[in-house]
Tab-separated table of C-alpha atoms in Angstrom:
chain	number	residue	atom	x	y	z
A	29	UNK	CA	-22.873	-40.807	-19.413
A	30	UNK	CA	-22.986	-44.062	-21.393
A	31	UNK	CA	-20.351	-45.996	-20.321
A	32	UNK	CA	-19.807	-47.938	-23.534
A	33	UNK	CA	-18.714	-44.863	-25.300
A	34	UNK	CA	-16.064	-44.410	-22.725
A	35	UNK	CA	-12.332	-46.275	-24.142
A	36	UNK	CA	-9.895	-47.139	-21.266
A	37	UNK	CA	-6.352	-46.641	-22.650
A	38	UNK	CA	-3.912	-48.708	-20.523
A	39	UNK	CA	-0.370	-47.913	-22.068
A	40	UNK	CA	1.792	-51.026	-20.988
A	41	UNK	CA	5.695	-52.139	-20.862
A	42	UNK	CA	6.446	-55.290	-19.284
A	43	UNK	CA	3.766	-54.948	-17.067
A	44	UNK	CA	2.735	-58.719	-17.525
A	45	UNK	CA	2.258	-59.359	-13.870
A	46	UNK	CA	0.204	-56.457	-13.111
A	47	UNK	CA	-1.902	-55.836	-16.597
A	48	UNK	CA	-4.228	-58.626	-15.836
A	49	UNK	CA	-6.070	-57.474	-12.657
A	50	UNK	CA	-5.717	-53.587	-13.924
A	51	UNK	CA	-7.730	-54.454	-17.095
A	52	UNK	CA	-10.126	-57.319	-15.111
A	53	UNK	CA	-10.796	-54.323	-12.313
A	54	UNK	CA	-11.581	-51.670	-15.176
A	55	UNK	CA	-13.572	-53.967	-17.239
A	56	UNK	CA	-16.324	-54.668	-14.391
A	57	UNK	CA	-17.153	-50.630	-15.024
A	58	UNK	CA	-16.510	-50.233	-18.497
A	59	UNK	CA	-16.388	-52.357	-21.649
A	60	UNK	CA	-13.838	-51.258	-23.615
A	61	UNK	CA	-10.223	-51.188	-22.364
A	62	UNK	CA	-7.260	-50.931	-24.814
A	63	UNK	CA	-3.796	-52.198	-23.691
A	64	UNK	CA	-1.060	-50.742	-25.858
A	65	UNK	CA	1.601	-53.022	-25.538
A	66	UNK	CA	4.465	-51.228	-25.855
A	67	UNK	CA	6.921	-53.858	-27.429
A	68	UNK	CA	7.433	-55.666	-23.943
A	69	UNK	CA	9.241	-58.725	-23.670
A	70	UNK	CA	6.905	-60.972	-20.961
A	71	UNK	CA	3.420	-62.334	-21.731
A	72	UNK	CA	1.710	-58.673	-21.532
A	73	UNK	CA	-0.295	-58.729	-24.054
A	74	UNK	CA	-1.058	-62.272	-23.395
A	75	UNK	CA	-2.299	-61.542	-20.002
A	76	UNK	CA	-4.405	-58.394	-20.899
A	77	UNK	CA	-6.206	-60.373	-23.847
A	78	UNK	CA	-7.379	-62.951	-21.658
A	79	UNK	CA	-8.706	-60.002	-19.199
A	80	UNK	CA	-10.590	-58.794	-21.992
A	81	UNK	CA	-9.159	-56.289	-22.834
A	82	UNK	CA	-8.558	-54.950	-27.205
A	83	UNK	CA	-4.455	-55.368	-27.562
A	84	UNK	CA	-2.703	-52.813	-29.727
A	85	UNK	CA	0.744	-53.992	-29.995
A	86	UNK	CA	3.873	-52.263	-30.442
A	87	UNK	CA	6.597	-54.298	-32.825
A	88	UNK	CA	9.507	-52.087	-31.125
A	89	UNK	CA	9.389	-50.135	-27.706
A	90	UNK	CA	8.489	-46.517	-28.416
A	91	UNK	CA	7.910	-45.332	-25.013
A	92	UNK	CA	4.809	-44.274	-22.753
A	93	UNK	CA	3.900	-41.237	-25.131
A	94	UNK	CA	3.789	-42.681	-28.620
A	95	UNK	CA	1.680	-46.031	-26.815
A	96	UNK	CA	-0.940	-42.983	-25.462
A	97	UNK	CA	-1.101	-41.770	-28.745
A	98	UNK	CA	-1.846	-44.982	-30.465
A	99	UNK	CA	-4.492	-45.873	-27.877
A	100	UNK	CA	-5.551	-42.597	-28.413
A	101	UNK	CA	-5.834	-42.813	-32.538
A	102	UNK	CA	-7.529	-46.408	-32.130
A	103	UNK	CA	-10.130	-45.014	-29.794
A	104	UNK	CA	-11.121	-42.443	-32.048
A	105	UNK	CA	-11.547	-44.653	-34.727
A	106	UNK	CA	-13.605	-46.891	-32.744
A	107	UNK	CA	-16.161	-43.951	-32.255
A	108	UNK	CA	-15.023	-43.056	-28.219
A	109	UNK	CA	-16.908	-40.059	-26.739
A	110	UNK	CA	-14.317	-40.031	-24.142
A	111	UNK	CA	-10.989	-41.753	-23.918
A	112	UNK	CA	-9.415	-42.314	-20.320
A	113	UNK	CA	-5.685	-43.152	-19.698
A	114	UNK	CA	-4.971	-45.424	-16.821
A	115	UNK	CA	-1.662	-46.575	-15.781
A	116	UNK	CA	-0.991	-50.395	-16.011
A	117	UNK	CA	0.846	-50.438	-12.515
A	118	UNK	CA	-2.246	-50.613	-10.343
A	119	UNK	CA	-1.704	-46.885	-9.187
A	120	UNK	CA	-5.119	-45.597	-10.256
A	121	UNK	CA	-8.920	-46.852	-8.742
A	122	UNK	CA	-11.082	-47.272	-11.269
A	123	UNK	CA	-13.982	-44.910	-8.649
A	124	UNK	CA	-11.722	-41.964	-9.988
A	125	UNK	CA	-12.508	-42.686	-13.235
A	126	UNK	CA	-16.179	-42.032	-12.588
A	127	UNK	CA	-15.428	-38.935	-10.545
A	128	UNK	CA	-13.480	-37.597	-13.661
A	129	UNK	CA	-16.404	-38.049	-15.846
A	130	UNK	CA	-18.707	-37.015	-13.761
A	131	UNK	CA	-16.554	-33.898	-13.413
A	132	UNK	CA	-16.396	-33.539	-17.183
A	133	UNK	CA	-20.288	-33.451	-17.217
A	134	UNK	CA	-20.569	-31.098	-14.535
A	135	UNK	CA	-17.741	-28.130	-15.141
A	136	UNK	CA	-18.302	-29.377	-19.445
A	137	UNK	CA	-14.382	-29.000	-19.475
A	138	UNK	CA	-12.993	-31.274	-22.427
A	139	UNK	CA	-9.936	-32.626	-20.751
A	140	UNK	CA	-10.196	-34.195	-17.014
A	141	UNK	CA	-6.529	-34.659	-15.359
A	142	UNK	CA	-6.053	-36.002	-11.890
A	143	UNK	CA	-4.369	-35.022	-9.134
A	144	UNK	CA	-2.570	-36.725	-6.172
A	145	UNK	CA	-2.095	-33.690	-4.455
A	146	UNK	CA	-5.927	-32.369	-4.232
A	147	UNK	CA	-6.571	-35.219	-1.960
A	148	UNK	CA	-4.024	-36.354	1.230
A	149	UNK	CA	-4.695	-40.199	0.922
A	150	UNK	CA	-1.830	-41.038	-1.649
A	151	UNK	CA	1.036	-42.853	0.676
A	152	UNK	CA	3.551	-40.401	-1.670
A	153	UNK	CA	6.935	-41.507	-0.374
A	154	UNK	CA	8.843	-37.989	0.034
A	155	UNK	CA	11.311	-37.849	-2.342
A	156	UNK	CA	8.398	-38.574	-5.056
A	157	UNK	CA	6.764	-35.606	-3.534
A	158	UNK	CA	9.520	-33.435	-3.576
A	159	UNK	CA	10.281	-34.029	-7.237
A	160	UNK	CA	6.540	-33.927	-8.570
A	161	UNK	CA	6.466	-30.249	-6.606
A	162	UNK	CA	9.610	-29.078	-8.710
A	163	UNK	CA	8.151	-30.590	-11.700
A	164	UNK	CA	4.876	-29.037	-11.520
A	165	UNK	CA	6.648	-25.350	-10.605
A	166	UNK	CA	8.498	-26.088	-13.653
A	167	UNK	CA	5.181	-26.844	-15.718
A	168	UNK	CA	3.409	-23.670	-14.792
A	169	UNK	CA	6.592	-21.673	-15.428
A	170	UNK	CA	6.484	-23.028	-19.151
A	171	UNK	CA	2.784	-23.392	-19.554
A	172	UNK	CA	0.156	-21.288	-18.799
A	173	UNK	CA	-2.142	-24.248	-16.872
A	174	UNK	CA	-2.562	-24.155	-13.035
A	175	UNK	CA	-2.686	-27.415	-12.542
A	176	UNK	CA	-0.958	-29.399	-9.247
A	177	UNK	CA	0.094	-32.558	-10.534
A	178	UNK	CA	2.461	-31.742	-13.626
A	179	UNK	CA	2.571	-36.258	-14.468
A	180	UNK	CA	-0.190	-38.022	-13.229
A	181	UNK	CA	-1.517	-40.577	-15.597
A	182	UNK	CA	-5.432	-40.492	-14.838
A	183	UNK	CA	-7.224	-38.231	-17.441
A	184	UNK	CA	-10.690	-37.955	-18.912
A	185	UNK	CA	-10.258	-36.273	-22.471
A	186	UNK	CA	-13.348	-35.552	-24.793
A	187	UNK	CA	-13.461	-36.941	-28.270
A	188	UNK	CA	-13.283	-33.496	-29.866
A	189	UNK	CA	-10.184	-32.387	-27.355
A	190	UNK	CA	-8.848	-35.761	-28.242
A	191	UNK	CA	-9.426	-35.244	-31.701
A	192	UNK	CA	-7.057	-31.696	-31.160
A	193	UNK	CA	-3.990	-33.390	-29.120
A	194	UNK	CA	-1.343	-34.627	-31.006
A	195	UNK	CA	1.172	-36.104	-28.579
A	196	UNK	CA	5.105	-36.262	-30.813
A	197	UNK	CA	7.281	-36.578	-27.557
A	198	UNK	CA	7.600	-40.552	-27.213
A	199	UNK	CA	8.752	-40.961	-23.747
A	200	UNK	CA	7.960	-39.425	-20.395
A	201	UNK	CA	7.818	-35.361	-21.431
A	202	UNK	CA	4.467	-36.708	-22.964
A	203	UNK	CA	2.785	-35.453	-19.959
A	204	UNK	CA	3.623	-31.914	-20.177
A	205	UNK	CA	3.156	-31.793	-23.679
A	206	UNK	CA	-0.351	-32.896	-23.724
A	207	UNK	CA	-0.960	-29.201	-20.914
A	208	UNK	CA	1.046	-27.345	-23.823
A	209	UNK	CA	-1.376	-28.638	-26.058
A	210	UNK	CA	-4.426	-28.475	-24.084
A	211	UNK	CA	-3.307	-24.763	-23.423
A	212	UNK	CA	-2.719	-23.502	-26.943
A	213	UNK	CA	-5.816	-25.475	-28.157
A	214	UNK	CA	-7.375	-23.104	-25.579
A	215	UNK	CA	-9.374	-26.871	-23.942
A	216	UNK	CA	-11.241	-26.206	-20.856
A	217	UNK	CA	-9.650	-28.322	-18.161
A	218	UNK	CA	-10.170	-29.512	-15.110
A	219	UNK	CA	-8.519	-31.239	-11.957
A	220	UNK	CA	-10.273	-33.834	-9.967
A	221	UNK	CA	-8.603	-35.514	-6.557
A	222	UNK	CA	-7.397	-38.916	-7.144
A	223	UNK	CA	-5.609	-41.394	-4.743
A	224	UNK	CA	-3.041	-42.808	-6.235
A	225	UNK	CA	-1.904	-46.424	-4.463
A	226	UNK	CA	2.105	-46.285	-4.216
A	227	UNK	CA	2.896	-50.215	-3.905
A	228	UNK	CA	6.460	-51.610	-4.403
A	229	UNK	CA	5.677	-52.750	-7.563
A	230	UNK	CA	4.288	-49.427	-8.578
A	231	UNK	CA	7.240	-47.640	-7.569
A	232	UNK	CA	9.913	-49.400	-8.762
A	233	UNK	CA	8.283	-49.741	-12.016
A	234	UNK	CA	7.857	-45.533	-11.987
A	235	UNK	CA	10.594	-43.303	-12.828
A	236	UNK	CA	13.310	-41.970	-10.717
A	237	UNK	CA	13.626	-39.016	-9.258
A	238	UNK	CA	16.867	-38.887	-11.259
A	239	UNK	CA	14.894	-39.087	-14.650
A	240	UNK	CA	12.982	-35.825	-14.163
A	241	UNK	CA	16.205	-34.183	-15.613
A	242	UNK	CA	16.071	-36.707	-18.551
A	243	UNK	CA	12.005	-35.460	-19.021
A	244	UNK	CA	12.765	-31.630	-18.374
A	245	UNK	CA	15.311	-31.657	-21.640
A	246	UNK	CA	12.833	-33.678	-23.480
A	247	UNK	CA	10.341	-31.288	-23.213
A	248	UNK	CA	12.635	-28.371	-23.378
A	249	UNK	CA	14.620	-29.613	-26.109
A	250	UNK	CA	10.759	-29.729	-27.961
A	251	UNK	CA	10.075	-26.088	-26.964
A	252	UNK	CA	12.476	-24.836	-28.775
A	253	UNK	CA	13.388	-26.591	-31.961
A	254	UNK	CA	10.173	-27.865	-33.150
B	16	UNK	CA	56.887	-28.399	-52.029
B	17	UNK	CA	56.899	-30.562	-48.417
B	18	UNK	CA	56.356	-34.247	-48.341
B	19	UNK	CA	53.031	-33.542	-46.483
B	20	UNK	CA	52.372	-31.606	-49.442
B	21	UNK	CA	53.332	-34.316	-51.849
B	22	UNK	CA	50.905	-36.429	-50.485
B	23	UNK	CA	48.180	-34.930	-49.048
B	24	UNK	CA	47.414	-32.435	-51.969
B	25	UNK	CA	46.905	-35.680	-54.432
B	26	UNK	CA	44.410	-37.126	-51.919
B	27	UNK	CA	42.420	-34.300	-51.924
B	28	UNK	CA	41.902	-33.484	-55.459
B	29	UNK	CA	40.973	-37.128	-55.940
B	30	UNK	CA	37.826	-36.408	-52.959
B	31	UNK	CA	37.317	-33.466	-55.069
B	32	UNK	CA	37.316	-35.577	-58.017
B	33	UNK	CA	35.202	-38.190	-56.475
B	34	UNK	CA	32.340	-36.238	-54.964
B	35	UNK	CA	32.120	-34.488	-58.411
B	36	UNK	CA	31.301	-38.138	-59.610
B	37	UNK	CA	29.070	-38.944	-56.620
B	38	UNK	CA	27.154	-35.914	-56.666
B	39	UNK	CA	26.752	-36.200	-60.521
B	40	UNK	CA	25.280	-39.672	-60.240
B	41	UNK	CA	22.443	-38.088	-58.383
B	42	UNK	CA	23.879	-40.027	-55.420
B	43	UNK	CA	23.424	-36.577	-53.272
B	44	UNK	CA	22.268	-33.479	-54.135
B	45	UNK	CA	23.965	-31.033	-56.116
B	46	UNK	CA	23.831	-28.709	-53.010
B	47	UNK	CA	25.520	-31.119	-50.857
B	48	UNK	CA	28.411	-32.353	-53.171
B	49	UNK	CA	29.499	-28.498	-53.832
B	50	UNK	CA	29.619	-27.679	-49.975
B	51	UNK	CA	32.009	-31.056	-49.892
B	52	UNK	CA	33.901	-30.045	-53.035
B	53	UNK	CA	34.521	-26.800	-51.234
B	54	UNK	CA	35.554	-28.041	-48.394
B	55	UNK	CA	38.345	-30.457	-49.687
B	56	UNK	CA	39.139	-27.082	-51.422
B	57	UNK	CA	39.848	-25.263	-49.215
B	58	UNK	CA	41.451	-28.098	-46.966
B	59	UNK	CA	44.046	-28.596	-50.187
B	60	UNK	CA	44.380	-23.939	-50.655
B	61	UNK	CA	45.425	-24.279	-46.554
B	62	UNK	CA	48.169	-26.882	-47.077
B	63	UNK	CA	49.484	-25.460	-51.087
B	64	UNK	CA	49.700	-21.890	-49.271
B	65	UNK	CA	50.210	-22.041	-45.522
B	66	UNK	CA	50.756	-18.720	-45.226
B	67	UNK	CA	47.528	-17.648	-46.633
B	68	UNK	CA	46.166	-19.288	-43.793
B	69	UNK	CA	48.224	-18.149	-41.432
B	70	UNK	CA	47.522	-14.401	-42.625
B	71	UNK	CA	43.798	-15.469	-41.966
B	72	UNK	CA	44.250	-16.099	-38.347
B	73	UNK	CA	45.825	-13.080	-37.737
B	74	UNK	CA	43.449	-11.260	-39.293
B	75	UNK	CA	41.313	-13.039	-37.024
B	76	UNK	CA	42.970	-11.854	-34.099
B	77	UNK	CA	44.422	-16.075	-33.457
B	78	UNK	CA	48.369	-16.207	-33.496
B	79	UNK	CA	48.771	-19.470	-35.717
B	80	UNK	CA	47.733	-20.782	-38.804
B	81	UNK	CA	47.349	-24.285	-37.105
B	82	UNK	CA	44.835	-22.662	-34.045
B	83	UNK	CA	42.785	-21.563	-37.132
B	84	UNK	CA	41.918	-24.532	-38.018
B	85	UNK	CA	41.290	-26.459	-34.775
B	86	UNK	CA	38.809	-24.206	-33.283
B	87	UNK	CA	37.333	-24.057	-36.978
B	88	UNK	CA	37.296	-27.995	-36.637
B	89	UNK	CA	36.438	-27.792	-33.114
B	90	UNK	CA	33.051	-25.872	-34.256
B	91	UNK	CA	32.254	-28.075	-37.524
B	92	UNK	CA	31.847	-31.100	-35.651
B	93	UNK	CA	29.807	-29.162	-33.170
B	94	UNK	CA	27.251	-28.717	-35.486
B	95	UNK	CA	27.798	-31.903	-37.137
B	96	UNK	CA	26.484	-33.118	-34.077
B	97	UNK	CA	23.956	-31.152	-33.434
B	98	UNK	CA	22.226	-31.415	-37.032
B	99	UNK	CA	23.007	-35.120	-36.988
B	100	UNK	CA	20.981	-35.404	-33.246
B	101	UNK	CA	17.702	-33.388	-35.517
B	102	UNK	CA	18.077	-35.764	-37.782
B	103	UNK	CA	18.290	-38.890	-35.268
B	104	UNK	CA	15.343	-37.132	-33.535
B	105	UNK	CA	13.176	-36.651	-36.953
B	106	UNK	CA	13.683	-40.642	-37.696
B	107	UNK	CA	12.332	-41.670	-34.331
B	108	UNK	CA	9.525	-39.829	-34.913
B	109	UNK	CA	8.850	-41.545	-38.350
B	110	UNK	CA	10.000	-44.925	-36.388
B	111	UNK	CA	6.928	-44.559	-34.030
B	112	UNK	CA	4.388	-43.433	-36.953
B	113	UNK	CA	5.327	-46.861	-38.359
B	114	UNK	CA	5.124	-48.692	-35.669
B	115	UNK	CA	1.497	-47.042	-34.680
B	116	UNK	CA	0.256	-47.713	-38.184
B	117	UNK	CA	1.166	-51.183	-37.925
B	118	UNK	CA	-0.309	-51.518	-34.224
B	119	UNK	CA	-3.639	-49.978	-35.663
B	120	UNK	CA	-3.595	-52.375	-38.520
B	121	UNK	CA	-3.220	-55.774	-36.929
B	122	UNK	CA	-5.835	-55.019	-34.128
B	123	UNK	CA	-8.286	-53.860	-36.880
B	124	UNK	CA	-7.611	-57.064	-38.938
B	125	UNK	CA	-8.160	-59.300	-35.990
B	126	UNK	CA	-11.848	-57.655	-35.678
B	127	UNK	CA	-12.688	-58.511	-38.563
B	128	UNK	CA	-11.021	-62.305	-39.362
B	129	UNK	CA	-13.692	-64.667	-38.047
B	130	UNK	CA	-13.018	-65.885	-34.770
């Protein structure tokens, strides 16, 4: 696959301390990254333009979701064959990224999604484990997509799948909109092991346990009003 | 007639009065102002002729005139609520279109201003 088709979306909130060796790290593989600053308040975008990376930035926060989406729109625009989210945190290795895309070649499924719980490296403190196991129960319940990691933030998506997703929830709920989507746009999908690396940082910058409530009435809410 | 009758029925023909004027300066739509007009109606029928409300309730199977109109209350702002929260939820959504557009914009500009 040529990697200069392939657009790194890194969707970013005060993340000024960690964007700049995320972006440096992906930009040794792949050309283009896109930061969507996401109206933070430290030197975020300042740091990931001086790693390279293209800035989109947010005048107001609008949360995780509705930065995705505008990486995702830019991309497109751009020309990507492939757009890739990464997490700003330093969670995700950028060797996942090639094993999604080489998955993508090999199964020719139009969305890639990783998974922390296809391989045992991820140092998943317990309490994170416990609640992304209710949350993905609660995914499959509402969606029809087998997948084992309802919100992690590694995923491969085609341009013409990308061209298909339309992500409207703004914050967190994002995640399990995009299987909806990827379910009733009938995309082939597929899950490829990932490691994610839990640091302090990472983890106090994630959300709580407590918060899954907050995401499940999002996404519910969405269901069945809209 | 009751003082609270005195002065309460006054008031309300003047809101029925003035939302005739709003709504007929195209400052909300027709729709709206007669579902207002009607409301401040029947606010001022319930206080001329208590005991038309009061027959109401027990038609209803509710024991005062005054229970009536709480739970009825009770329930309006309910759904005042609820359709105001759509409505909150509808702007955000426009908010973050907005704010996207403008994103797009000023990193497309900045390719193409000479460096």
């Amino acid at each position: 696959m040529d990697l200069s088709c392939v657009y790194v979306v890194v969707p970013a909130y005060n993340e000024g301390s960690a964007v700049h060796d995320v972006v440096r790290e992906i930009r040794l593989d792949f050309p283009h990254v896109v930061v969507v600053d996401d109206g933070s308040r430290d030197a975020t975008a300042a740091e990931a333009k001086k790693a390279g990376a293209v800035v989109l930035r947010h005048v107001l926060n609008r949360g995780q979701g509705a930065a995705l989406q505008t990486g995702i729109d830019y991309c497109l625009r751009r020309g990507a064959d492939v757009v890739v989210t990464f997490d700003a945190d330093g969670q995700h290795r950028v060797e996942d990224v090639h094993r999604m895309l080489a998955a993508l070649e090999t199964t020719g499924a139009d969305v890639a999604i990783g998974s922390r719980f296809l391989d045992l490296q991820s140092n998943l403190p317990a309490a994170r484990r416990l609640t992304l196991r209710i949350a993905t129960r609660f995914m499959r319940l509402t969606s029809g997509v087998p997948l084992t990691d309802a919100h992690n933030g590694l995923r491969a998506i085609r341009r013409s799948a990308a061209q298909r997703i339309r992500i409207t929830l703004d914050g967190m709920a994002h995640a399990s909109e995009l299987v909806d989507q990827i379910d009733r746009h009938d995309l082939k999908v597929t899950e490829v092991p990932v490691v994610i690396r839990y640091s302090e940082y990472s983890l106090a910058k994630g959300q709580s346990s407590f918060a899954a409530i907050r995401i499940a009435f999002d996404y519910l809410f969405k269901r069945i009003f809209r | 007639m009751t003082t609270f009758q005195l002065v309460t029925l006054p008031i309300l023909v003047a809101f029925v009065i003035g939302t005739a004027i709003v709504a007929a300066r195209r400052r909300m739509t027709p729709r709206l102002g007669i579902a207002w007009m009607l409301l401040w109606l029947a606010a001022a029928v319930a206080i001329a002729f208590p005991e038309l409300l009061v027959e109401l309730a027990r038609f209803l199977g509710i024991g005062r005139g005054a229970d009536l109109v709480f739970y009825v209350s009770i329930l309006g702002t309910f759904l005042a609520f609820f359709l105001t929260y759509l409505r909150f939820r509808r702007v955000e959504d426009q908010l973050t279109e907005i704010v996207r557009h403008l994103a797009i914009l000023n990193a497309e500009g900045e390719d193409k201003s000479p460096r």
